PDB file of C-alpha atoms and ligand atoms in Angstrom:
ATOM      1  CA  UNK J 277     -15.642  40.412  68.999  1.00  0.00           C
ATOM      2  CA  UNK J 278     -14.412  37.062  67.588  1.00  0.00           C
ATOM      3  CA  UNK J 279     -13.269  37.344  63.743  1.00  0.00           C
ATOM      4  CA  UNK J 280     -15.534  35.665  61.175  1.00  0.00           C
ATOM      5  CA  UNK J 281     -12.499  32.739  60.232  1.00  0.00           C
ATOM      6  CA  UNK J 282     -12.734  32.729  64.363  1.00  0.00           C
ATOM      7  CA  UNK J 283     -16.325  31.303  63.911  1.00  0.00           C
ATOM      8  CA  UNK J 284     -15.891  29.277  60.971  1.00  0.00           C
ATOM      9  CA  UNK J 285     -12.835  27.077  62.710  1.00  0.00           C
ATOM     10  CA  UNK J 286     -14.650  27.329  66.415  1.00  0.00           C
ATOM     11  CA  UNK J 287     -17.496  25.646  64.768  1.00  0.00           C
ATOM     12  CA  UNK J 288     -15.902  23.310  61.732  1.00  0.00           C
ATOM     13  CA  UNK J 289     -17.908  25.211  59.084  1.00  0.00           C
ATOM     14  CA  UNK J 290     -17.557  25.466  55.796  1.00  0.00           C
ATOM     15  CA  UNK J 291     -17.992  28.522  53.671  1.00  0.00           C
ATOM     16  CA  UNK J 292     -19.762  27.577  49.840  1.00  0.00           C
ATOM     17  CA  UNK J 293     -20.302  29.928  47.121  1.00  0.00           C
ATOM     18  CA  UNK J 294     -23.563  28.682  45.528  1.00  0.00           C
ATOM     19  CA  UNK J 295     -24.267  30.928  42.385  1.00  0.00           C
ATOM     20  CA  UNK J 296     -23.747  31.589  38.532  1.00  0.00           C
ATOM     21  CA  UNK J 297     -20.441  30.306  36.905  1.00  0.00           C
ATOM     22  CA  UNK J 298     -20.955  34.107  34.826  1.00  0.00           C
ATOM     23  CA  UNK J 299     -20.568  35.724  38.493  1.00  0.00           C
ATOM     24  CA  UNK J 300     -17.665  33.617  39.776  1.00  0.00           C
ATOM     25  CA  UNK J 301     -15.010  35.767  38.017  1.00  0.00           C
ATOM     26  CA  UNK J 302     -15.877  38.569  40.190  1.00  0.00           C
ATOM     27  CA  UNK J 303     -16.099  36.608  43.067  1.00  0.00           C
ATOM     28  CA  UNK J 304     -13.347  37.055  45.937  1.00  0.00           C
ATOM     29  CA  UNK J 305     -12.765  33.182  46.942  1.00  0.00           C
ATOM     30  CA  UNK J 306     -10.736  33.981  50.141  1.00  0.00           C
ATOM     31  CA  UNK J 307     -13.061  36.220  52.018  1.00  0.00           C
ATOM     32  CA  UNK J 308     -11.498  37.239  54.925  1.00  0.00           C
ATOM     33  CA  UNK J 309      -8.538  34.911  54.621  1.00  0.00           C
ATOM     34  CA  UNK J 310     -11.551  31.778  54.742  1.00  0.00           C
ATOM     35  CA  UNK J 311     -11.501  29.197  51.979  1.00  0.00           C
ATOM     36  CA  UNK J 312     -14.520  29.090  49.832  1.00  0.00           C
ATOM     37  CA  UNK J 313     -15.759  26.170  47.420  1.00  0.00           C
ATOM     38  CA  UNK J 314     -18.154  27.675  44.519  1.00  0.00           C
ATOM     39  CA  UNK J 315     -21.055  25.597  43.669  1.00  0.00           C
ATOM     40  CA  UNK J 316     -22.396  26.084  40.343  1.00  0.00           C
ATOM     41  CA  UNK J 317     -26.036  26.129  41.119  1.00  0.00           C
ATOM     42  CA  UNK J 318     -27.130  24.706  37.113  1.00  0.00           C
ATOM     43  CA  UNK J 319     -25.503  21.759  38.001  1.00  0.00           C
ATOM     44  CA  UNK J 320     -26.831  21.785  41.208  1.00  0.00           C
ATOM     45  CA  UNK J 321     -30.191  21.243  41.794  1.00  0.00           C
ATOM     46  CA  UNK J 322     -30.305  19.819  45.128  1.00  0.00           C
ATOM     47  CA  UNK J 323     -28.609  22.071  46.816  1.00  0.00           C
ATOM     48  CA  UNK J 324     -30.777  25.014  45.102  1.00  0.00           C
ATOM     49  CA  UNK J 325     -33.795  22.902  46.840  1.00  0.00           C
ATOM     50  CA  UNK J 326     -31.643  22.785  50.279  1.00  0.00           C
ATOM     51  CA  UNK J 327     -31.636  26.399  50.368  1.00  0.00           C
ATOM     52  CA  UNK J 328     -35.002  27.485  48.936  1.00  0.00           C
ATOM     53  CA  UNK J 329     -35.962  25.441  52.162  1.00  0.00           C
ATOM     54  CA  UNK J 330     -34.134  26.616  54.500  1.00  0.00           C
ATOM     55  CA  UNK J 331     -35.291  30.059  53.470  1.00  0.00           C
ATOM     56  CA  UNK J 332     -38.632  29.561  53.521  1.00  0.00           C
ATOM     57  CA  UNK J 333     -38.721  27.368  56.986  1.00  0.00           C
ATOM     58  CA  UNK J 334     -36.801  31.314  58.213  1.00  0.00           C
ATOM     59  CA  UNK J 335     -39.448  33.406  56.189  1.00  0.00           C
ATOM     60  CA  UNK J 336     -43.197  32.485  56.165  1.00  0.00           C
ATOM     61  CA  UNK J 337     -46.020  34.501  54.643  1.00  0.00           C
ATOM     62  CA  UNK J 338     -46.153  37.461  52.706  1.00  0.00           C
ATOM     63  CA  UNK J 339     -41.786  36.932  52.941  1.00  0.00           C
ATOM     64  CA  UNK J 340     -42.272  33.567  51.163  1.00  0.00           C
ATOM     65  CA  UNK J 341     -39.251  33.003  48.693  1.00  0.00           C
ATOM     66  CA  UNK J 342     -40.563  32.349  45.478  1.00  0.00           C
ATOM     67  CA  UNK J 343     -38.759  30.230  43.289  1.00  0.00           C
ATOM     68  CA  UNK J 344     -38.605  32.246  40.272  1.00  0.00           C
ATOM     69  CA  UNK J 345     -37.240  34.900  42.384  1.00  0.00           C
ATOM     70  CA  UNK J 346     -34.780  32.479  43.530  1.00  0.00           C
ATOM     71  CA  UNK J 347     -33.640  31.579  40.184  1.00  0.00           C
ATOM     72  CA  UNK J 348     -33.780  35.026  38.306  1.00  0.00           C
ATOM     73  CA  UNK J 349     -32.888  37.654  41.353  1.00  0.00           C
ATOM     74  CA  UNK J 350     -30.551  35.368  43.424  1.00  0.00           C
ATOM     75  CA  UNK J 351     -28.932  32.835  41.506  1.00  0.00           C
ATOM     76  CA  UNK J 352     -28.261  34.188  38.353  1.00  0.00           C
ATOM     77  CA  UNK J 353     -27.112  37.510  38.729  1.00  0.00           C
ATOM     78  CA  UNK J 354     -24.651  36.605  41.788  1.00  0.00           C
ATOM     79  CA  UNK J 355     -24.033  33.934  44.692  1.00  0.00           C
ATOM     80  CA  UNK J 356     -25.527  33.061  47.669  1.00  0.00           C
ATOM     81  CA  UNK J 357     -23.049  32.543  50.496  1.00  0.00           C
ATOM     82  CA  UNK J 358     -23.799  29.805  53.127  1.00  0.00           C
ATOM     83  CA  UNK J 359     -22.002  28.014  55.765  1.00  0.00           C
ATOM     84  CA  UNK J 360     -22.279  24.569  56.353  1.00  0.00           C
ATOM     85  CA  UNK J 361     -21.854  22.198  59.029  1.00  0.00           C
ATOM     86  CA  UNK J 362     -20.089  18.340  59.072  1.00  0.00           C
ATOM     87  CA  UNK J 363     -17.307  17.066  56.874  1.00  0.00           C
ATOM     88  CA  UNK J 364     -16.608  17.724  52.900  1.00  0.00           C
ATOM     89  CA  UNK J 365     -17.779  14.027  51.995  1.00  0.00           C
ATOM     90  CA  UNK J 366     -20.754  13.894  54.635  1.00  0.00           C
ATOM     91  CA  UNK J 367     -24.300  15.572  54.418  1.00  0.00           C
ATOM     92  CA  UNK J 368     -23.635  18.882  55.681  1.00  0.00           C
ATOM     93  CA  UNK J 369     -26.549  20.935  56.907  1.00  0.00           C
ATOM     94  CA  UNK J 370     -27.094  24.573  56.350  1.00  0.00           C
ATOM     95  CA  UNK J 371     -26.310  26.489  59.307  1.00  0.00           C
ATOM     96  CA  UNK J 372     -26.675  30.326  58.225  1.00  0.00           C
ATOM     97  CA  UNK J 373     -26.911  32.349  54.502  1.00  0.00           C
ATOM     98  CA  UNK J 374     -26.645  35.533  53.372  1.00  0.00           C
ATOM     99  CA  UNK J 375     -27.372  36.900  50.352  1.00  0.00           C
ATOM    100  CA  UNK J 376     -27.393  40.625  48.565  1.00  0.00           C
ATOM    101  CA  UNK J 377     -27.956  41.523  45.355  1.00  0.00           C
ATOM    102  CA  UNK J 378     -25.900  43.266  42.927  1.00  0.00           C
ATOM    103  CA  UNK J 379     -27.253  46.859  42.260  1.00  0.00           C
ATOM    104  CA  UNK J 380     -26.128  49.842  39.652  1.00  0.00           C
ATOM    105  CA  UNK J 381     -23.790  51.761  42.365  1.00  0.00           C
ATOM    106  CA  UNK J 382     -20.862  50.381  42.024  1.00  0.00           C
ATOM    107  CA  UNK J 383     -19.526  49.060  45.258  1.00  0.00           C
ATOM    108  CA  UNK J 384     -23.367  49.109  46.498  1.00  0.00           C
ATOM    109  CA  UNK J 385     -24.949  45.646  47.015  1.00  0.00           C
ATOM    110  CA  UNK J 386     -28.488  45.249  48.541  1.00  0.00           C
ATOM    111  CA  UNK J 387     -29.091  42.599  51.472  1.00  0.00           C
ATOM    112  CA  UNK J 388     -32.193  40.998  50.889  1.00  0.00           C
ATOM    113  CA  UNK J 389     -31.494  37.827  52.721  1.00  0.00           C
ATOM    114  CA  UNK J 390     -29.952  36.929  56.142  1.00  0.00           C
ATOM    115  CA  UNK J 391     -30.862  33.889  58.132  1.00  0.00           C
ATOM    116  CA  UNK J 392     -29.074  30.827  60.830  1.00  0.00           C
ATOM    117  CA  UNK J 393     -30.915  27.743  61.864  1.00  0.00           C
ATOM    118  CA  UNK J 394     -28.165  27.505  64.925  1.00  0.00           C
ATOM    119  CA  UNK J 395     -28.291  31.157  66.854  1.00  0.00           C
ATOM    120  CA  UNK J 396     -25.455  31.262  69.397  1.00  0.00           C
ATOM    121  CA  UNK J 397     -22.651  30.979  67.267  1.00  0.00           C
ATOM    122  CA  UNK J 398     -22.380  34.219  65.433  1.00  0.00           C
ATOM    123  CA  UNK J 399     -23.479  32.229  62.242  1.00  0.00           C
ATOM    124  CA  UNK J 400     -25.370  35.012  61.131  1.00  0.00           C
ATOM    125  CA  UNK J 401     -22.587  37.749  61.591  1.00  0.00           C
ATOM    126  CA  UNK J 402     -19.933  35.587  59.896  1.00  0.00           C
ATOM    127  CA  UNK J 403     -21.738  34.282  56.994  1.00  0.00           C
ATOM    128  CA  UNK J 404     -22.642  37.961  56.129  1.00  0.00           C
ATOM    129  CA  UNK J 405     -19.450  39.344  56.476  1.00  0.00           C
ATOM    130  CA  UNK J 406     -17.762  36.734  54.856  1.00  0.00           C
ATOM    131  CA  UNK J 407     -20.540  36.941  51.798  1.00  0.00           C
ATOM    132  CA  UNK J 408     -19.991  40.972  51.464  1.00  0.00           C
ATOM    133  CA  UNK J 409     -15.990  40.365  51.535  1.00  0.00           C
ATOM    134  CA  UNK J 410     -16.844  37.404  48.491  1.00  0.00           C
ATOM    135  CA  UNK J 411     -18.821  40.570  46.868  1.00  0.00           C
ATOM    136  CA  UNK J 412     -16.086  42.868  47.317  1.00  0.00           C
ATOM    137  CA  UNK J 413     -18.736  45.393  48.778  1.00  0.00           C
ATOM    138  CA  UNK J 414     -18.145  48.516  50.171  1.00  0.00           C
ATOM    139  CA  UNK J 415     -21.531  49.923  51.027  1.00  0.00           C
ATOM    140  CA  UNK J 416     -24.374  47.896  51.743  1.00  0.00           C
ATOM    141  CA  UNK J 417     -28.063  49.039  51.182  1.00  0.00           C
ATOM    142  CA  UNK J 418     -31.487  46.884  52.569  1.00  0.00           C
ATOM    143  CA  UNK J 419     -34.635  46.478  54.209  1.00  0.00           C
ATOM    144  CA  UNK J 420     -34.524  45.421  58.127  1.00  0.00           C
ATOM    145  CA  UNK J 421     -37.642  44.961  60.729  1.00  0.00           C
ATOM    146  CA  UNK J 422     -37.261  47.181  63.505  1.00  0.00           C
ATOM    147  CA  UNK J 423     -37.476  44.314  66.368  1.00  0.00           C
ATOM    148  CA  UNK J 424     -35.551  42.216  63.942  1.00  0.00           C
ATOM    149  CA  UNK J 425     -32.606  40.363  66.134  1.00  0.00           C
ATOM    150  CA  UNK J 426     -30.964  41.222  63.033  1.00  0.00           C
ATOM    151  CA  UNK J 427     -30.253  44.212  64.530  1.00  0.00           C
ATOM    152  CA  UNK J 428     -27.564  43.548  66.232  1.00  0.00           C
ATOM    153  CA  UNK J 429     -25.590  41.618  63.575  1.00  0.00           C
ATOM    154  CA  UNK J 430     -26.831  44.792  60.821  1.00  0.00           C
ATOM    155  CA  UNK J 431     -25.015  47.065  63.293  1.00  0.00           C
ATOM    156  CA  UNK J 432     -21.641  45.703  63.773  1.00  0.00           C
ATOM    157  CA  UNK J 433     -20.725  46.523  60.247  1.00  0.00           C
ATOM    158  CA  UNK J 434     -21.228  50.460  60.905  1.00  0.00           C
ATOM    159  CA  UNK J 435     -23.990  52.986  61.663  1.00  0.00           C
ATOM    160  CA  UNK J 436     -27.099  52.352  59.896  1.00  0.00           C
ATOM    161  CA  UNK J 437     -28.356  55.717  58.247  1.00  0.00           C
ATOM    162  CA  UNK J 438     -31.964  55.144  57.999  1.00  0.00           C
ATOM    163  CA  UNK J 439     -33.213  56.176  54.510  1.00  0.00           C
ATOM    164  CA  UNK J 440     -37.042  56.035  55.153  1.00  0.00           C
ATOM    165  CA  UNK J 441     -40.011  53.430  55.695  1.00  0.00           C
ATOM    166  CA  UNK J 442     -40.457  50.454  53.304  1.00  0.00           C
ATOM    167  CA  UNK J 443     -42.521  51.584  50.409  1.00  0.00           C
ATOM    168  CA  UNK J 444     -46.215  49.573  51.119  1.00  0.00           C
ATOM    169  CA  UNK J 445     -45.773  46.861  48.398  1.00  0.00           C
ATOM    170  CA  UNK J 446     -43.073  45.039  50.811  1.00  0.00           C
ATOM    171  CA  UNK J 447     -44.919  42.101  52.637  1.00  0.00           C
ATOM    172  CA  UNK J 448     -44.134  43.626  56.099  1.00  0.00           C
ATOM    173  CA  UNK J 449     -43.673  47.366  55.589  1.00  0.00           C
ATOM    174  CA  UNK J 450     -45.209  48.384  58.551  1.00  0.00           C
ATOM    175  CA  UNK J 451     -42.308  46.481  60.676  1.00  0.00           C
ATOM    176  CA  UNK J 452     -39.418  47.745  58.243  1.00  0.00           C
ATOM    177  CA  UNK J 453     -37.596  49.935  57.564  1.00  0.00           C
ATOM    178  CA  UNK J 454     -34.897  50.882  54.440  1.00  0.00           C
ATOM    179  CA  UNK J 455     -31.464  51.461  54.925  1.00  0.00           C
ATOM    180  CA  UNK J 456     -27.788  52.235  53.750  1.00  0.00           C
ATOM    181  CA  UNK J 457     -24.373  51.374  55.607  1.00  0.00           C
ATOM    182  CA  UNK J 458     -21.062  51.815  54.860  1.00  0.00           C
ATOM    183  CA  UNK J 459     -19.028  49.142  55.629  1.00  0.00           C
ATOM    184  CA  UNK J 460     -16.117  49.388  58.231  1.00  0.00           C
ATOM    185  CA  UNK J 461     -17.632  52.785  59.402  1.00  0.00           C
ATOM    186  CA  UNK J 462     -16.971  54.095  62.454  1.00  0.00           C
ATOM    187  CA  UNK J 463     -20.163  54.707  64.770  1.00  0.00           C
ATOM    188  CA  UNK J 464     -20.253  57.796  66.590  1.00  0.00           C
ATOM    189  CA  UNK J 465     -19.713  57.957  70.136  1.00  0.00           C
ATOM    190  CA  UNK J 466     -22.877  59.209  71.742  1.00  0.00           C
ATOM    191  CA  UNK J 467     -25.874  57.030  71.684  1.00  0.00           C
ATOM    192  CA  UNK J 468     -29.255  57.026  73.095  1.00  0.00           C
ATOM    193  CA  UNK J 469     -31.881  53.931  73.167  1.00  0.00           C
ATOM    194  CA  UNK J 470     -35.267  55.801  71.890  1.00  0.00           C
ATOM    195  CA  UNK J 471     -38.167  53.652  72.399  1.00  0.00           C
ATOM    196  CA  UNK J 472     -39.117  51.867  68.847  1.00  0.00           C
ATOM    197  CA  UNK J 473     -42.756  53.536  68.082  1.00  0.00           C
ATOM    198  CA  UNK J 474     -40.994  56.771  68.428  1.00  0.00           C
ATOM    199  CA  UNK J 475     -38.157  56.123  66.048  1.00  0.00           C
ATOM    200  CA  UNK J 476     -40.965  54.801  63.661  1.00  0.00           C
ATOM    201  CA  UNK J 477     -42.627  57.882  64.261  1.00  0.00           C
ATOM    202  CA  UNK J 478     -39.233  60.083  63.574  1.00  0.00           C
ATOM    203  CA  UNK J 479     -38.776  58.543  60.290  1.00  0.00           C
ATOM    204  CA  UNK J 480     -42.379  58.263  59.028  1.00  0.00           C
ATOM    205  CA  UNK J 481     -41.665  62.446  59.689  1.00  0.00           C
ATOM    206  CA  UNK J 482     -38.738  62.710  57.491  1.00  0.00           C
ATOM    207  CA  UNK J 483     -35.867  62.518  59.787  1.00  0.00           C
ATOM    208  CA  UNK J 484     -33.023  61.050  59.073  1.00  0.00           C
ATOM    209  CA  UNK J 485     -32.298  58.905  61.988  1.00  0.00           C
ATOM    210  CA  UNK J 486     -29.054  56.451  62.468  1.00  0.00           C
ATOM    211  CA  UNK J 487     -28.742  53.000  64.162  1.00  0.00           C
ATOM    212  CA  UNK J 488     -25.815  52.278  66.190  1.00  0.00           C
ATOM    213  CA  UNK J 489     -24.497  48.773  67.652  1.00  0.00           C
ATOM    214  CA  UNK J 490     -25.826  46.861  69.411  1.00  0.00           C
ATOM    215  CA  UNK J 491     -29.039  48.146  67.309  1.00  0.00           C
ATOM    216  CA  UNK J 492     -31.772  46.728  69.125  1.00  0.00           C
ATOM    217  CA  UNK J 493     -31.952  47.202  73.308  1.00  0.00           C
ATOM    218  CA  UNK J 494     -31.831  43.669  74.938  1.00  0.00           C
ATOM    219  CA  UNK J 495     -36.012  44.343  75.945  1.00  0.00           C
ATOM    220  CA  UNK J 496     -36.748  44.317  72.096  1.00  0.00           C
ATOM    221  CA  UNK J 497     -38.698  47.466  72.492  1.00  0.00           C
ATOM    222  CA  UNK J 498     -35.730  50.058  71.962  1.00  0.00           C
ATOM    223  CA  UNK J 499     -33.351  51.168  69.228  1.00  0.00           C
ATOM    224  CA  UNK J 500     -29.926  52.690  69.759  1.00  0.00           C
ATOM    225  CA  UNK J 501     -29.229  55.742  67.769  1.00  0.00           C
ATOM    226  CA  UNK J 502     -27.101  58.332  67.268  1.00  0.00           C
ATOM    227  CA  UNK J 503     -27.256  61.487  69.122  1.00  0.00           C
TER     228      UNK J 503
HETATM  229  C1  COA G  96     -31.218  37.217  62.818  1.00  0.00           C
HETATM  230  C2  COA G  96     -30.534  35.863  62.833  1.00  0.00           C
HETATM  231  C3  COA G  96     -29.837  35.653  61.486  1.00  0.00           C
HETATM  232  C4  COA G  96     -29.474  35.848  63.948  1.00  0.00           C
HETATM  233  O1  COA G  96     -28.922  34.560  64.026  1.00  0.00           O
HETATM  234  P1  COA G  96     -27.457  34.289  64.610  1.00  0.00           P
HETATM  235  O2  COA G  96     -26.502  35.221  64.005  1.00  0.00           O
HETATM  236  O3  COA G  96     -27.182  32.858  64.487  1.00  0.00           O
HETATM  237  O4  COA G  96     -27.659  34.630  66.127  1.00  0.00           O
HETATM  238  P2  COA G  96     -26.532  34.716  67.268  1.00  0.00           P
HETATM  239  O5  COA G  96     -27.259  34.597  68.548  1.00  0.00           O
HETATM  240  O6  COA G  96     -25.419  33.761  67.059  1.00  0.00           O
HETATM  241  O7  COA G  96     -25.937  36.113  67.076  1.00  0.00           O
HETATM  242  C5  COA G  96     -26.735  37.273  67.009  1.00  0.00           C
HETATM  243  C6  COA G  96     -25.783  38.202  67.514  1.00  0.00           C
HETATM  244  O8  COA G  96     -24.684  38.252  66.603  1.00  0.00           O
HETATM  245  C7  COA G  96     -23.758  39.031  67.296  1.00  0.00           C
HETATM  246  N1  COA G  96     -22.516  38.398  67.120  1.00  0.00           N
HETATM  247  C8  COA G  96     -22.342  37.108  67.442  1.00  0.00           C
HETATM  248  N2  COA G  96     -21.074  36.772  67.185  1.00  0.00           N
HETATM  249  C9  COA G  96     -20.441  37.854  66.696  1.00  0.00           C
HETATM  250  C10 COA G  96     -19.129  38.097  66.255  1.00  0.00           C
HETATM  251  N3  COA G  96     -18.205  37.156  66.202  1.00  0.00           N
HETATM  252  N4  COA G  96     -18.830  39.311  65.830  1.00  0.00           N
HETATM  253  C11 COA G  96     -19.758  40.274  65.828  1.00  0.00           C
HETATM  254  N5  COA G  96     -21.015  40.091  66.221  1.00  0.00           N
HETATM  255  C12 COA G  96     -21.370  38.893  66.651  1.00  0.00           C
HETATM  256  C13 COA G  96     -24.636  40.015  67.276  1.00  0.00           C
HETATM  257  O9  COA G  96     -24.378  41.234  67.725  1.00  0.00           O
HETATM  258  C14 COA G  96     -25.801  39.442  68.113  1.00  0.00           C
HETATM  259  O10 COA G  96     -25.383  39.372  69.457  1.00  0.00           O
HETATM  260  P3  COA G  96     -26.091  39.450  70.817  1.00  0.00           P
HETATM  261  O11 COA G  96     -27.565  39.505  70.610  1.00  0.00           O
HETATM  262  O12 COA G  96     -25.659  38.185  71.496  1.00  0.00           O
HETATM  263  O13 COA G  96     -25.537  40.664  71.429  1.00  0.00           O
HETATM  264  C15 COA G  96     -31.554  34.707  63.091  1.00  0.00           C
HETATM  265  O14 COA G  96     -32.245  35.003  64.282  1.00  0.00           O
HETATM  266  C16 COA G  96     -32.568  34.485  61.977  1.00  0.00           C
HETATM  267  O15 COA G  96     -32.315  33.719  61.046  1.00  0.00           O
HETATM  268  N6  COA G  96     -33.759  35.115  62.067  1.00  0.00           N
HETATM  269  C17 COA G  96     -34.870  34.909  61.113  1.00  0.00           C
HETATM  270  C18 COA G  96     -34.608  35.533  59.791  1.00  0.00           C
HETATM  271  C19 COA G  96     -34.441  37.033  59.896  1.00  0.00           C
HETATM  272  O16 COA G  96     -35.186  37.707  60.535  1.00  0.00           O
HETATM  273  N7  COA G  96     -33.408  37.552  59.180  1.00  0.00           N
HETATM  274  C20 COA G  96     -33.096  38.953  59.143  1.00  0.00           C
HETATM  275  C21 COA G  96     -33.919  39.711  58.160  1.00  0.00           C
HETATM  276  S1  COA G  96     -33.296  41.365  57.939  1.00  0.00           S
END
């Protein structure tokens, strides 16, 4: 498993904070031993309008970012993290982001965003890990699509205890599912790859059922769990 710093010099990314100045204080600028620039998003727009369209070119439909959730759920309270391509005076290009937001457990931060426009680097795996080191998080609570590729990154930061389906209101509820993770965790041994209708089934039933790495089987059509 290559190190998140690993990617980020493999690759010649960058790692950008781009959030409130209020949240910066509490902000941990060396994730991971990786250099981070903070970008105040009031005084900057464009990049705000880079990212609302990268996120919305990863998550169409009834997932649609809205601005104002942008601005008063993402930006304000907290920081995106994102890592970008290219040199510090050239154009850079988004190539992953990651963002959770703060909740009332301390410690506890909810993921509501994960995406990379360049699979096949571990984008997604180091721009997450490097954003939940910036938070200083220790547990890490969300909402995940069971044939999500997702998976797979979700699960190398510890088991998954599933906590139950996604109430109806989310736009794809019927894919999803909620969940908590402690971070660093270690996954128990035995695992089993249950085919994904049935794990559906075992939580819509009350079970309490955990995810273990590699998450999702490489057919797409089974989850690993815990025995
Ligand atoms: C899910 C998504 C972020 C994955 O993108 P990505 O991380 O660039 O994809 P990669 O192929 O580089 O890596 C995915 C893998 O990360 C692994 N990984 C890669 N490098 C790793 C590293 N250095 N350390 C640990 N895990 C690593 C994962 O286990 C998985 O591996 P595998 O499938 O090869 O076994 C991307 O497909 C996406 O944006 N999807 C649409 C948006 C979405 O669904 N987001 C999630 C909502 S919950």
């Amino acid at each position: 498993m290559t190190t998140p710093a690993a990617v980020v010099a493999a690759h010649g990314l960058r790692f950008v904070a781009l959030g409130s100045a209020a949240a910066l204080p509490h902000l941990d600028l060396t994730p991971l031993g990786v250099p981070a620039t903070f970008l105040d998003a009031a005084r900057e727009p464009g990049w705000v309008e880079r990212y609302h369209a990268v996120n919305l070119a990863r998550f169409g439909g009834p997932l649609a970012l809205p601005g104002w959730v942008l601005v008063d759920l993402y930006l304000l309270p907290s920081a995106i993290g994102l890592l970008l391509d290219g040199e510090p005076h050239a154009s850079p290009n988004i190539v992953a982001a990651y963002y959770a937001a703060p909740s009332l457990e301390p410690g506890t931060v909810i993921g509501v965003s994960l995406l990379s426009l360049r699979e096949g680097l571990g984008a997604g795996y180091a721009v997450k890990a490097l954003t939940l080191a910036m938070y200083r998080a220790r547990v890490q609570r969300g909402v995940t699509q069971w044939r999500s590729r997702a998976l797979r990154v979700h699960t190398r930061f510890g088991p998954l205890e599933v906590e139950g389906p996604a109430p109806g209101v989310h736009g794809a509820a019927a894919e999803s599912f909620v969940y908590r993770v402690t971070l660093g965790a270690p996954s128990p041994g035995d695992a089993v790859a249950v085919p994904i209708p049935e794990a559906k089934a075992r939580v819509a039933g009350g079970e309490r059922v955990t995810i273990v790495s590699p998450g999702l089987a490489a057919d797409g059509e089974h989850v690993i769990l815990a025995r």
